[in-house]
């Protein structure tokens, strides 16, 4: 049985770091808002990117590209969770328990999202649809899954990297930063093919490692961290091969996001320092019961809202076209005038979808118990590759077997869906008794 936000607020331990919960919600909320604003749908149903149409706005990504904060928060939470399990179950292998506990609220809503959209996509294509806005939606709606794939990897790497952190501290973080820099040297300096894909690990793991340092109270000079990161990003963008935008732009030769670059890592450092500077004033507000209840309630639905927010946004545009209302050309005065209405409607649509699917995000009852660590790890690898594959392929061309390249390997949407399902089954089979559960 779940608990209300009021009940959880009343039971909040005095020592809980409430600011971390706020950062988790705020980072996902900022991503959702950014996606809604960036989508520029034309009258013929084509989906463009507002930042590509108005390049001057790309500087806003230095504040709106806030995913590094989410991975920083993840590192903090993962460190505390793993250490708590080790303390409560001394001498017992806790890796499988840790993986299942951290990923349950991530994998269940993701699996439901994938299955629902796979059925919709198959039905659309069997009915002969898949062109115009519908076809663009099938390509676009799974793109945010890249974040979930990377986050799965962060969870899986937490135990060994936490040991390195406990032994070397800032040195472990420095090694990841140096590795990310070396990858970019190989990529841009030596032209080594496929080297850039290594930074999917090194860049995000470095930001995640900052969360370990935060958990141990070792980020004592956040202002210096922010200044160093901002200076590094400015220099790299100003004098290096890196674009201004901290999110991917259609048609660009180099993206700071896919794969991540050293410039994006510097961006993550400055954001981490900046949010740490805001911790004390935010903590005073979070002590207010109403504010804290709101943060807890938002945390309980954040992942579901993230998964379905593009669906809601695309539904708003589809409804506008269906009733014959003209779509103004993106970035025109008329387009901007309609933007507030579109945002409100997208928020209402997301709320409706959250009400429908939120039960799959609720944690399952039951005491954590040991299981098969290797089986759980294999399941996570399959889920990771599957969701990354879907973020690359989209759901168009299910019947044709259309493929896209995932880390130098062609993968199709049906194969990616199969990996997600197979990975979930392995994670569930890693439980003692091997029972598979997907009840909301």
mmCIF file of N, CA and C in Angstrom, residues 118-130 138 395 397-400:
data_model
loop_
_atom_site.group_PDB
_atom_site.id
_atom_site.type_symbol
_atom_site.label_atom_id
_atom_site.label_comp_id
_atom_site.label_asym_id
_atom_site.label_seq_id
_atom_site.Cartn_x
_atom_site.Cartn_y
_atom_site.Cartn_z
ATOM 1 N N UNK A 118 4.670 0.407 -28.227
ATOM 2 C CA UNK A 118 4.924 -0.612 -29.254
ATOM 3 C C UNK A 118 3.609 -1.097 -29.858
ATOM 4 N N UNK A 119 2.598 -1.313 -29.017
ATOM 5 C CA UNK A 119 1.286 -1.737 -29.513
ATOM 6 C C UNK A 119 0.664 -0.640 -30.375
ATOM 7 N N UNK A 120 0.744 0.614 -29.913
ATOM 8 C CA UNK A 120 0.211 1.722 -30.697
ATOM 9 C C UNK A 120 0.914 1.831 -32.049
ATOM 10 N N UNK A 121 2.233 1.745 -32.027
ATOM 11 C CA UNK A 121 3.000 1.866 -33.267
ATOM 12 C C UNK A 121 2.663 0.749 -34.242
ATOM 13 N N UNK A 122 2.538 -0.459 -33.727
ATOM 14 C CA UNK A 122 2.201 -1.587 -34.588
ATOM 15 C C UNK A 122 0.810 -1.400 -35.200
ATOM 16 N N UNK A 123 -0.153 -0.965 -34.382
ATOM 17 C CA UNK A 123 -1.498 -0.729 -34.893
ATOM 18 C C UNK A 123 -1.536 0.355 -35.956
ATOM 19 N N UNK A 124 -0.785 1.435 -35.724
ATOM 20 C CA UNK A 124 -0.731 2.533 -36.700
ATOM 21 C C UNK A 124 -0.169 2.053 -38.025
ATOM 22 N N UNK A 125 0.905 1.259 -37.972
ATOM 23 C CA UNK A 125 1.547 0.818 -39.206
ATOM 24 C C UNK A 125 0.726 -0.261 -39.924
ATOM 25 N N UNK A 126 0.034 -1.121 -39.171
ATOM 26 C CA UNK A 126 -0.840 -2.107 -39.806
ATOM 27 C C UNK A 126 -2.022 -1.428 -40.502
ATOM 28 N N UNK A 127 -2.423 -0.264 -39.961
ATOM 29 C CA UNK A 127 -3.536 0.475 -40.564
ATOM 30 C C UNK A 127 -3.088 1.361 -41.713
ATOM 31 N N UNK A 128 -1.804 1.309 -42.039
ATOM 32 C CA UNK A 128 -1.281 2.098 -43.153
ATOM 33 C C UNK A 128 -0.896 3.506 -42.791
ATOM 34 N N UNK A 129 -0.827 3.816 -41.486
ATOM 35 C CA UNK A 129 -0.414 5.147 -41.060
ATOM 36 C C UNK A 129 1.094 5.232 -40.956
ATOM 37 N N UNK A 130 1.545 6.274 -40.293
ATOM 38 C CA UNK A 130 2.981 6.424 -40.079
ATOM 39 C C UNK A 130 3.614 7.508 -40.905
ATOM 40 N N UNK A 138 6.341 8.744 -33.981
ATOM 41 C CA UNK A 138 6.903 7.409 -33.763
ATOM 42 C C UNK A 138 8.425 7.460 -33.689
ATOM 43 N N UNK A 395 10.111 4.124 -33.099
ATOM 44 C CA UNK A 395 9.159 3.027 -33.319
ATOM 45 C C UNK A 395 8.593 3.005 -34.727
ATOM 46 N N UNK A 397 8.817 2.023 -38.679
ATOM 47 C CA UNK A 397 9.435 0.919 -39.410
ATOM 48 C C UNK A 397 9.491 -0.381 -38.638
ATOM 49 N N UNK A 398 8.547 -0.591 -37.707
ATOM 50 C CA UNK A 398 8.530 -1.855 -36.966
ATOM 51 C C UNK A 398 8.374 -3.044 -37.902
ATOM 52 N N UNK A 399 7.511 -2.904 -38.880
ATOM 53 C CA UNK A 399 7.239 -4.021 -39.787
ATOM 54 C C UNK A 399 8.330 -4.203 -40.825
ATOM 55 N N UNK A 400 9.020 -3.114 -41.160
ATOM 56 C CA UNK A 400 10.078 -3.201 -42.177
ATOM 57 C C UNK A 400 11.418 -3.612 -41.589
#
